[in-house]
Amino acid sequence: MELLQYGTAGFRTKASVLPYVFYRVGLLASLRSKSKGGQSIGLMITASHNPEQDNGIKLIDPSGEMLEQSWEVVATQLVQSNNDQVRDYVESKLKEVDKSVPSTVMIGYDTRPSSKPLLEAALDGLHVFGTNVINYTLVTTPMLHFFVFNHNVNKQVYEEKEYFEHYGYAYQSYKKYLPSEYKSYSNEIAFDGANGVGGLKIKNLQNVVKPDLNIEVFNQDVSTQGKLNFQCGADFVKTRKTVPSGDMLRSSHSKYLSVDGDADRIIYWYPNSDNSVNLLDGDRIAVLLAMYINELLVKCNLKDSVQMKVIQTAYTNGNCTKYIKDNLGIDVIFTSTGVKYLHHEALKYDIGVYFEANGHGTVLFSQKLKTLLAQENTEVSKQFLNFIEMTNETVGDSFSIMLLIETVLQAKDLTLAQWYALYHDLANKLSTATVSNRNLIKTINADTEIVEPVGMQDTINKSVAKYKNARSFVRPSGTEDIVRVYVEAETNEDVKALTEEVQQIVNQYL
Ligand code: 16G
Ligand code: ZN
């Protein structure tokens, strides 16, 4: 039997092996709720951008954020135990926890055919502890984070409608701060829903924000088998750099965007004549939002009173980081790959703009900043608070990020091409390598330095030094049994040559 781990985004594998995992996660979620004094916990059933036959489950902590890391270990142990060990564990826990503390778990799932049957397995686990279950049925991942946050922090059981009104109304109310006419900006969007829950739910947002945003939805077929994430969605567009299927170019829009299977990732793009696309990925989203937020800070005279950082990973293009530091004058911090690492780093600052290049990220604003803005009580401080209202601070949310991006594009009267032209990417390539044991690689320094196998990093460095403005790092994937090799340099030729060299080094050491 495959030994499953609570990985970067919960348990994820072929749906057919998951029922026992869901049952045990049901047990665990009940215990987590009890251990948090009865606050509600979220259980999201999804495998994000993975193919349709996969599924997965992840826990959401009471604050609406991802599960605390110490409990990831407990989750892994519980799933890897045999049946007797699970029974012992539950019996011992039942003695430990205060039975009078009730437990509440909020559940949601994506459009996969396996999601509903797997839900039954999770419910069986939840019933062992008599847990109070609030089932939101079909939702995006960020919607569930929003519901959990509001239940615990604002003591309200939100309905779906209230999620869409919260963000939609914030967007509408921001209109008064924006120009009324545009030279370049267009409010028409072609939306690629990855044939998943995002394509369904975006219509509810559209109903609140129309006619100010005109969204045409493509790839919204959730009933034909095998279509979820197939040749469409954020991951496809980002990795293939081509137009997704779904006849999206049939009426020429000026703006395109793709979300992934659970709508927590977003990528804007526009096509070239050869069907390749220019990507406005997480790097460029970070630039756009950081630029605008920085301007709001200056207008509020708060630049010197609060700390703002942009948080990125080693996959961020070197020229993006350079632009943020040199042109925007904002500090950049790097963390390991995985949203949770970026999120936790962002929490340390008054403003933390965090994005992975793959389109996952959001912006966090501190309570100190919110209080300062409320005290100031000027037009521009109210404007800033309105911008914050539009932001889902619990997790990256493609819907909220879309509204923020549309707001900034209007404020600056930009087309996608103008946004794209802010800086030029260094040439780069992400490749993979299959090795006998990827866990032999140990990295430090936000994945940029290999400490084991000893000597491997020095060898890579010697190769990198031969090329101008080059950079390369190798890390084991957290989601697949492979190693990822990233290379960046001035020219495509250099990238190709250096990739070959580093691939050989991987072969040699592993
Ligand atoms: C997961 C992570 C994502 C990360 C990716 C790395 C979440 C919600 N998602 O999809 O942040 O970029 O893994 O994959 O945490 P890799 O380890 O296979 O390169
Ligand atoms: Zn996702």
Coordinates of C-alpha atoms and ligand atoms in Angstrom, one line a residue:
M1 CA 0.0 0.0 0.0
E2 CA 1.2 3.5 -0.9
L3 CA 2.2 5.5 2.2
L4 CA 0.4 8.7 1.9
Q5 CA 1.6 12.0 3.4
Y6 CA -0.2 15.2 4.3
G7 CA 1.7 17.0 1.6
T8 CA 1.9 20.7 0.5
A9 CA -1.8 20.7 0.0
G10 CA -3.3 17.8 2.0
F11 CA -3.7 14.2 0.9
R12 CA -3.9 13.8 -2.8
T13 CA -3.8 10.6 -5.0
K14 CA -6.0 8.3 -7.1
A15 CA -9.6 8.6 -5.9
S16 CA -10.0 4.9 -5.7
V17 CA -7.6 4.5 -2.8
L18 CA -8.9 7.4 -0.8
P19 CA -12.0 6.2 1.1
Y20 CA -10.1 5.1 4.2
V21 CA -8.1 8.3 4.2
F22 CA -11.3 10.4 4.1
Y23 CA -12.8 8.4 7.0
R24 CA -9.7 9.0 9.1
V25 CA -9.5 12.7 8.1
G26 CA -13.1 12.9 9.3
L27 CA -12.0 11.6 12.7
L28 CA -9.1 14.0 12.8
A29 CA -11.1 17.1 11.8
S30 CA -13.5 16.4 14.8
L31 CA -10.5 16.2 17.1
R32 CA -9.0 19.3 15.7
S33 CA -12.3 21.2 16.3
K34 CA -12.5 19.9 19.9
S35 CA -8.8 20.8 20.5
K36 CA -9.6 24.3 19.3
G37 CA -12.4 24.7 21.9
G38 CA -15.2 23.7 19.5
Q39 CA -14.3 26.3 16.8
S40 CA -15.2 25.1 13.3
I41 CA -12.7 23.4 11.0
G42 CA -13.0 23.2 7.2
L43 CA -12.7 20.0 5.1
M44 CA -12.2 20.7 1.4
I45 CA -12.5 17.8 -1.0
T46 CA -10.5 18.5 -4.2
A47 CA -7.3 17.6 -6.1
S48 CA -7.0 21.1 -7.6
H49 CA -5.3 21.0 -11.0
N50 CA -4.8 17.2 -11.0
P51 CA -6.5 15.0 -13.5
E52 CA -10.1 14.0 -12.9
Q53 CA -9.4 10.5 -11.6
D54 CA -7.5 12.0 -8.7
N55 CA -8.9 13.5 -5.6
G56 CA -7.8 14.8 -2.2
I57 CA -8.7 16.4 1.1
K58 CA -7.3 19.3 3.1
L59 CA -8.1 20.7 6.4
I60 CA -8.7 24.4 7.1
D61 CA -7.9 25.8 10.5
P62 CA -10.3 28.0 12.5
S63 CA -8.8 31.3 11.3
G64 CA -9.5 30.2 7.7
E65 CA -5.8 29.5 7.1
M66 CA -4.2 26.2 6.2
L67 CA -3.7 23.5 8.8
E68 CA -1.0 24.1 11.4
Q69 CA 2.1 22.2 10.5
S70 CA 2.3 20.2 13.7
W71 CA -1.1 18.7 12.9
E72 CA 0.1 17.8 9.4
V73 CA 2.4 15.3 11.1
V74 CA -0.5 13.9 13.2
A75 CA -2.6 13.6 10.0
T76 CA 0.2 11.7 8.2
Q77 CA 0.6 9.3 11.2
L78 CA -3.1 8.6 11.4
V79 CA -3.4 7.8 7.7
Q80 CA -0.3 5.6 7.8
S81 CA -1.5 3.6 10.8
N82 CA -3.1 0.1 10.6
N83 CA -6.7 -0.3 11.7
D84 CA -5.9 -1.4 15.3
Q85 CA -3.6 1.6 15.8
V86 CA -6.4 3.9 14.6
R87 CA -8.8 2.4 17.0
D88 CA -6.3 2.8 19.9
Y89 CA -5.6 6.4 18.8
V90 CA -9.3 7.3 18.8
E91 CA -9.9 5.6 22.1
S92 CA -7.0 7.4 23.8
K93 CA -8.1 10.7 22.3
L94 CA -11.7 10.2 23.5
K95 CA -10.3 10.0 27.0
E96 CA -8.1 13.1 26.5
V97 CA -10.6 15.5 24.9
D98 CA -13.4 17.1 26.8
K99 CA -16.4 15.3 25.4
S100 CA -18.7 18.1 26.3
V101 CA -16.8 20.4 23.9
P102 CA -18.9 20.2 20.7
S103 CA -17.1 19.9 17.3
T104 CA -18.2 21.6 14.1
V105 CA -16.8 20.9 10.6
M106 CA -17.6 22.8 7.4
I107 CA -17.4 20.8 4.3
G108 CA -17.1 21.6 0.6
Y109 CA -16.2 19.7 -2.6
D110 CA -15.2 20.3 -6.2
T111 CA -16.9 18.8 -9.3
R112 CA -15.0 15.5 -9.5
P113 CA -17.3 12.5 -9.9
S114 CA -15.6 10.9 -6.9
S115 CA -16.1 13.9 -4.6
K116 CA -19.6 12.9 -3.4
P117 CA -18.9 9.2 -2.6
L118 CA -15.8 10.2 -0.8
L119 CA -17.8 12.8 1.2
E120 CA -19.8 9.8 2.6
A121 CA -16.5 8.3 4.0
A122 CA -15.6 11.6 5.6
L123 CA -19.0 11.9 7.1
D124 CA -18.7 8.4 8.7
G125 CA -15.5 9.5 10.4
L126 CA -17.2 12.8 11.6
H127 CA -20.2 10.9 13.0
V128 CA -17.9 8.9 15.3
F129 CA -17.5 12.0 17.4
G130 CA -21.1 13.3 16.8
T131 CA -19.6 16.3 15.0
N132 CA -22.0 19.0 13.8
V133 CA -21.5 19.1 10.0
I134 CA -22.3 22.1 7.8
N135 CA -22.2 20.9 4.3
Y136 CA -21.7 23.7 1.7
T137 CA -21.7 21.1 -1.1
L138 CA -20.1 22.4 -4.4
V139 CA -17.7 25.3 -3.6
T140 CA -14.3 26.7 -4.6
T141 CA -11.5 26.1 -2.1
P142 CA -11.3 29.9 -1.2
M143 CA -15.1 30.1 -0.6
L144 CA -14.8 27.4 2.1
H145 CA -11.8 29.3 3.7
F146 CA -14.0 32.4 3.7
F147 CA -16.9 30.5 5.4
V148 CA -14.7 29.0 8.1
F149 CA -13.1 32.3 8.8
N150 CA -16.4 34.1 9.1
H151 CA -17.9 31.4 11.3
N152 CA -15.2 31.6 13.8
V153 CA -14.1 35.2 13.7
N154 CA -17.4 36.9 13.0
K155 CA -19.6 34.3 14.5
Q156 CA -21.8 34.0 11.5
V157 CA -22.8 31.1 9.3
Y158 CA -22.5 32.7 5.9
E159 CA -24.5 31.6 2.9
E160 CA -22.9 31.3 -0.5
K161 CA -24.8 34.5 -1.6
E162 CA -23.0 36.5 1.1
Y163 CA -19.6 35.4 -0.2
F164 CA -20.4 36.8 -3.7
E165 CA -22.0 39.9 -2.3
H166 CA -19.0 40.6 0.0
Y167 CA -16.5 40.7 -2.8
G168 CA -18.9 41.9 -5.5
Y169 CA -20.2 44.9 -3.5
A170 CA -16.6 45.8 -2.5
Y171 CA -15.7 45.9 -6.2
Q172 CA -18.8 48.0 -7.0
S173 CA -18.2 50.4 -4.2
Y174 CA -14.6 51.0 -5.4
K175 CA -15.9 52.4 -8.6
K176 CA -16.2 55.9 -7.1
Y177 CA -12.4 56.0 -6.8
L178 CA -11.8 55.1 -10.5
P179 CA -11.9 57.1 -13.7
S180 CA -15.2 57.0 -15.5
E181 CA -13.7 56.8 -19.0
Y182 CA -10.9 54.7 -20.4
K183 CA -8.5 54.9 -23.4
S184 CA -7.0 51.5 -23.0
Y185 CA -8.9 49.5 -20.4
S186 CA -11.6 47.0 -21.5
N187 CA -14.1 45.4 -19.1
E188 CA -14.6 42.3 -21.2
I189 CA -13.1 39.1 -20.0
A190 CA -12.9 35.6 -21.5
F191 CA -12.9 33.3 -18.4
D192 CA -11.4 29.7 -18.7
G193 CA -13.1 27.7 -15.9
A194 CA -11.0 24.6 -16.3
N195 CA -14.4 22.7 -16.6
G196 CA -14.5 22.8 -12.9
V197 CA -16.2 24.5 -10.0
G198 CA -14.7 27.9 -10.9
G199 CA -16.6 28.0 -14.2
L200 CA -19.9 27.3 -12.4
K201 CA -19.5 29.7 -9.6
I202 CA -18.1 32.7 -11.5
K203 CA -21.6 33.3 -12.8
N204 CA -22.8 34.2 -9.3
L205 CA -20.1 36.8 -9.0
Q206 CA -20.9 38.0 -12.5
N207 CA -24.5 38.6 -11.4
V208 CA -23.3 41.0 -8.7
V209 CA -20.8 42.9 -10.7
K210 CA -22.4 43.2 -14.1
P211 CA -22.6 45.4 -16.2
D212 CA -19.3 46.8 -14.8
L213 CA -17.5 43.5 -15.6
N214 CA -18.5 41.6 -18.7
I215 CA -17.4 38.0 -18.2
E216 CA -17.8 35.3 -20.9
V217 CA -17.3 31.9 -19.4
F218 CA -15.6 29.1 -21.3
N219 CA -14.7 25.6 -20.2
Q220 CA -17.6 25.3 -17.9
D221 CA -18.6 21.7 -18.7
V222 CA -18.7 19.8 -15.4
S223 CA -20.8 16.9 -16.6
T224 CA -18.8 15.3 -19.4
Q225 CA -16.4 12.8 -18.0
G226 CA -12.7 13.5 -18.3
K227 CA -12.9 17.2 -19.1
L228 CA -11.8 18.7 -15.7
N229 CA -8.4 20.4 -16.1
F230 CA -8.0 18.6 -19.5
Q231 CA -6.2 20.9 -21.9
C232 CA -7.5 23.9 -20.0
G233 CA -7.2 25.8 -16.8
A234 CA -4.4 27.8 -15.1
D235 CA -1.9 24.9 -14.8
F236 CA -2.2 23.9 -18.5
V237 CA -1.8 27.5 -19.7
K238 CA 1.1 28.2 -17.4
T239 CA 3.1 25.1 -18.2
R240 CA 2.3 24.8 -21.9
K241 CA 2.2 28.5 -22.6
T242 CA -0.5 27.9 -25.2
V243 CA -4.2 28.8 -25.7
P244 CA -6.4 26.3 -23.9
S245 CA -9.1 24.3 -25.7
G246 CA -12.7 25.5 -25.6
D247 CA -12.7 27.8 -28.7
M248 CA -11.8 30.7 -26.5
L249 CA -10.6 32.8 -29.4
R250 CA -13.9 32.6 -31.4
S251 CA -14.8 36.1 -30.6
S252 CA -11.8 38.2 -30.1
H253 CA -11.6 39.4 -26.5
S254 CA -8.8 41.6 -25.4
K255 CA -8.4 39.8 -22.0
Y256 CA -8.2 36.2 -21.1
L257 CA -7.8 34.4 -17.8
S258 CA -7.7 30.8 -16.5
V259 CA -8.3 29.4 -13.1
D260 CA -7.6 25.9 -11.8
G261 CA -9.9 23.0 -10.8
D262 CA -10.7 24.5 -7.4
A263 CA -10.3 28.1 -8.4
D264 CA -7.5 29.1 -6.0
R265 CA -5.1 29.9 -8.8
I266 CA -5.4 32.5 -11.5
I267 CA -3.4 33.4 -14.6
Y268 CA -4.2 36.2 -17.1
W269 CA -3.0 35.8 -20.7
Y270 CA -3.4 37.0 -24.2
P271 CA -2.7 35.0 -27.4
N272 CA -0.1 35.5 -30.1
S273 CA -0.9 34.6 -33.7
D274 CA 0.8 31.1 -33.4
N275 CA -1.5 30.1 -30.5
S276 CA 1.3 30.7 -27.9
V277 CA 0.3 33.0 -25.1
N278 CA 1.9 35.9 -23.2
L279 CA 1.5 35.0 -19.5
L280 CA 0.5 37.4 -16.8
D281 CA 1.3 34.9 -14.1
G282 CA 1.8 35.1 -10.4
D283 CA 5.0 37.1 -10.9
R284 CA 3.3 39.8 -12.9
I285 CA 0.2 39.8 -10.6
A286 CA 2.6 40.5 -7.7
V287 CA 4.1 43.4 -9.5
L288 CA 0.8 45.0 -10.5
L289 CA -0.7 44.7 -7.0
A290 CA 2.4 45.7 -5.1
M291 CA 2.8 48.8 -7.3
Y292 CA -0.7 49.9 -6.7
I293 CA -0.8 49.2 -2.9
N294 CA 2.5 51.0 -2.6
E295 CA 1.0 54.1 -4.2
L296 CA -2.0 53.9 -1.8
L297 CA 0.4 53.8 1.1
V298 CA 2.2 56.9 -0.1
K299 CA -1.1 58.7 -0.6
C300 CA -2.0 57.9 3.0
N301 CA 1.3 59.1 4.2
L302 CA 1.9 55.7 5.8
K303 CA 5.0 54.6 3.9
D304 CA 7.2 55.2 6.9
S305 CA 4.9 53.8 9.5
V306 CA 4.3 50.3 8.2
Q307 CA 6.4 47.6 6.7
M308 CA 5.6 46.2 3.3
K309 CA 7.3 43.2 1.6
V310 CA 6.8 41.0 -1.5
I311 CA 7.2 37.3 -0.8
Q312 CA 8.3 35.0 -3.7
T313 CA 9.9 31.7 -4.3
A314 CA 13.0 30.6 -6.3
Y315 CA 10.7 30.0 -9.3
T316 CA 10.1 33.8 -9.6
N317 CA 11.8 35.2 -12.7
G318 CA 14.9 37.1 -11.7
N319 CA 13.8 40.2 -13.7
C320 CA 10.5 40.3 -11.8
T321 CA 12.4 40.4 -8.4
K322 CA 14.8 43.0 -9.9
Y323 CA 11.8 45.2 -11.0
I324 CA 10.2 45.1 -7.6
K325 CA 13.4 46.0 -5.8
D326 CA 14.8 48.5 -8.2
N327 CA 11.7 50.1 -9.8
L328 CA 9.2 49.8 -7.1
G329 CA 11.6 50.1 -4.2
I330 CA 10.0 47.3 -2.3
D331 CA 11.9 44.5 -0.4
V332 CA 11.6 41.0 -1.6
I333 CA 11.8 37.9 0.7
F334 CA 12.1 34.3 -0.5
T335 CA 10.6 31.2 1.0
S336 CA 10.4 27.5 0.1
T337 CA 7.9 26.4 -2.5
G338 CA 4.3 25.9 -1.2
V339 CA 1.7 28.5 -0.4
K340 CA 1.8 27.9 3.3
Y341 CA 5.4 29.0 3.6
L342 CA 4.7 32.2 1.7
H343 CA 1.5 32.9 3.7
H344 CA 3.3 32.5 7.0
E345 CA 6.1 34.8 6.0
A346 CA 3.6 37.4 4.7
L347 CA 1.9 37.4 8.2
K348 CA 5.0 39.0 9.6
Y349 CA 4.5 42.3 7.9
D350 CA 1.9 45.1 7.7
I351 CA 1.5 44.4 4.0
G352 CA 2.6 41.0 2.6
V353 CA 2.1 40.6 -1.1
Y354 CA 2.8 36.9 -1.8
F355 CA 2.6 35.0 -5.1
E356 CA 4.0 31.9 -6.5
A357 CA 4.8 32.2 -10.2
N358 CA 2.1 29.5 -10.9
G359 CA -0.6 32.0 -9.9
H360 CA -1.3 31.1 -6.3
G361 CA -1.2 34.0 -3.8
T362 CA -2.9 36.9 -2.2
V363 CA -2.2 40.0 -0.1
L364 CA -2.2 40.1 3.8
F365 CA -2.8 43.4 5.7
S366 CA -2.1 43.7 9.4
Q367 CA -4.5 44.8 12.1
K368 CA -2.2 47.7 12.8
L369 CA -2.5 49.0 9.2
K370 CA -6.3 48.6 9.3
T371 CA -6.5 50.5 12.6
L372 CA -4.3 53.3 11.3
L373 CA -6.5 53.6 8.2
A374 CA -9.7 53.7 10.2
Q375 CA -8.3 56.4 12.5
E376 CA -7.1 58.5 9.6
N377 CA -10.6 58.5 8.2
T378 CA -9.8 60.4 5.0
E379 CA -11.1 59.8 1.5
V380 CA -7.9 57.9 0.5
S381 CA -7.8 55.9 3.7
K382 CA -11.4 54.8 3.1
Q383 CA -10.3 53.9 -0.4
F384 CA -7.5 51.8 0.9
L385 CA -9.9 50.0 3.3
N386 CA -12.3 49.4 0.4
F387 CA -9.4 47.8 -1.5
I388 CA -8.7 45.5 1.5
E389 CA -12.4 44.5 1.7
M390 CA -12.0 43.1 -1.9
T391 CA -9.1 40.9 -0.8
N392 CA -9.6 37.4 0.5
E393 CA -6.8 37.3 3.1
T394 CA -7.4 33.7 4.1
V395 CA -5.9 32.1 1.0
G396 CA -5.3 32.8 -2.7
D397 CA -8.7 33.3 -4.3
S398 CA -9.0 33.6 -8.1
F399 CA -12.3 35.5 -7.9
S400 CA -11.0 38.1 -5.4
I401 CA -7.7 38.4 -7.2
M402 CA -9.5 39.0 -10.5
L403 CA -11.5 41.9 -8.9
L404 CA -8.3 43.4 -7.5
I405 CA -6.5 43.1 -10.9
E406 CA -9.5 44.6 -12.7
T407 CA -9.5 47.5 -10.2
V408 CA -5.8 48.2 -10.8
L409 CA -6.0 47.9 -14.5
Q410 CA -8.8 50.5 -14.4
A411 CA -7.0 52.8 -12.0
K412 CA -4.0 52.8 -14.3
D413 CA -6.0 52.5 -17.6
L414 CA -3.9 49.5 -18.8
T415 CA -4.3 46.8 -21.4
L416 CA -2.8 43.4 -20.7
A417 CA -0.1 44.2 -23.3
Q418 CA 0.8 47.3 -21.3
W419 CA 0.9 45.4 -18.1
Y420 CA 3.0 42.7 -19.7
A421 CA 5.5 45.3 -21.0
L422 CA 6.4 46.6 -17.5
Y423 CA 9.5 44.3 -17.6
H424 CA 10.9 41.5 -19.7
D425 CA 11.4 38.0 -18.4
L426 CA 14.8 36.4 -18.4
A427 CA 14.8 33.2 -20.6
N428 CA 13.9 30.2 -18.4
K429 CA 13.0 26.6 -18.4
L430 CA 11.5 24.2 -15.8
S431 CA 12.3 20.6 -16.5
T432 CA 11.9 17.4 -14.6
A433 CA 14.1 14.4 -13.9
T434 CA 13.2 10.9 -12.7
V435 CA 15.6 9.6 -10.1
S436 CA 15.8 6.5 -7.9
N437 CA 15.1 8.4 -4.7
R438 CA 14.2 12.0 -4.8
N439 CA 14.3 12.3 -1.0
L440 CA 18.1 12.0 -1.1
I441 CA 18.1 15.7 -2.0
K442 CA 18.1 18.1 0.9
T443 CA 17.8 21.8 0.2
I444 CA 18.1 25.0 2.3
N445 CA 17.8 28.7 1.6
A446 CA 14.3 28.7 0.1
D447 CA 15.2 25.7 -2.1
T448 CA 18.1 27.4 -3.7
E449 CA 21.0 25.4 -2.2
I450 CA 21.5 21.7 -2.1
V451 CA 23.3 20.4 1.1
E452 CA 22.9 16.8 0.2
P453 CA 24.3 15.0 -1.8
V454 CA 27.4 16.8 -0.7
G455 CA 29.3 18.5 -3.6
M456 CA 26.3 18.6 -6.0
Q457 CA 25.7 22.3 -5.4
D458 CA 29.3 23.2 -6.1
T459 CA 29.1 21.3 -9.3
I460 CA 26.0 23.1 -10.4
N461 CA 27.5 26.5 -9.4
K462 CA 30.5 25.8 -11.7
S463 CA 28.2 25.2 -14.6
V464 CA 26.0 28.3 -13.8
A465 CA 29.1 30.5 -13.7
K466 CA 29.8 29.9 -17.4
Y467 CA 26.6 31.7 -18.5
K468 CA 25.6 35.4 -18.2
N469 CA 23.0 36.3 -15.6
A470 CA 22.3 32.6 -15.1
R471 CA 20.7 30.8 -12.1
S472 CA 19.7 27.2 -11.6
F473 CA 18.3 25.2 -8.7
V474 CA 17.2 21.6 -8.2
R475 CA 14.6 20.5 -5.7
P476 CA 12.5 17.3 -5.1
S477 CA 8.8 17.8 -5.9
G478 CA 6.4 17.8 -3.0
T479 CA 3.5 16.4 -5.1
E480 CA 5.1 14.0 -7.6
D481 CA 7.9 11.4 -7.5
I482 CA 10.3 13.5 -9.6
V483 CA 13.0 16.1 -9.2
R484 CA 12.4 19.6 -10.7
V485 CA 15.3 21.5 -12.5
Y486 CA 14.9 25.3 -13.0
V487 CA 17.3 27.2 -15.2
E488 CA 17.3 30.9 -16.1
A489 CA 19.7 32.9 -18.3
E490 CA 19.9 35.8 -20.8
T491 CA 19.2 33.7 -23.9
N492 CA 17.2 30.6 -24.8
E493 CA 20.3 29.0 -26.1
D494 CA 22.1 29.5 -22.8
V495 CA 19.0 28.1 -21.0
K496 CA 19.0 25.0 -23.2
A497 CA 22.7 24.4 -22.8
L498 CA 22.7 24.9 -19.0
T499 CA 19.6 22.7 -18.6
E500 CA 21.5 19.9 -20.3
E501 CA 24.5 20.4 -18.0
V502 CA 22.4 20.4 -14.8
Q503 CA 20.3 17.4 -15.9
Q504 CA 23.6 15.5 -16.3
I505 CA 24.7 16.6 -12.8
V506 CA 21.4 15.2 -11.5
N507 CA 22.1 11.9 -13.3
Q508 CA 25.6 11.8 -11.9
Y509 CA 24.6 12.4 -8.3
L510 CA 21.3 10.6 -8.1
Ligands
16G1 C1 1.1 22.5 -4.4 C2 1.0 23.8 -3.7 C3 1.7 24.9 -4.4 C4 3.1 24.5 -4.9 C5 3.1 23.2 -5.6 C6 4.5 22.7 -5.8 C7 -0.9 24.5 -2.2 C8 -2.3 24.9 -2.2 N1 -0.4 24.2 -3.4 O1 0.3 22.5 -5.5 O2 1.8 26.0 -3.6 O3 3.6 25.5 -5.7 O4 2.4 22.2 -4.7 O5 4.5 21.5 -6.4 O6 -0.2 24.5 -1.2 P1 5.8 20.6 -6.5 O7 6.4 20.4 -5.1 O8 5.4 19.4 -7.2 O9 6.8 21.4 -7.3
ZN2 ZN -5.9 24.8 -6.8

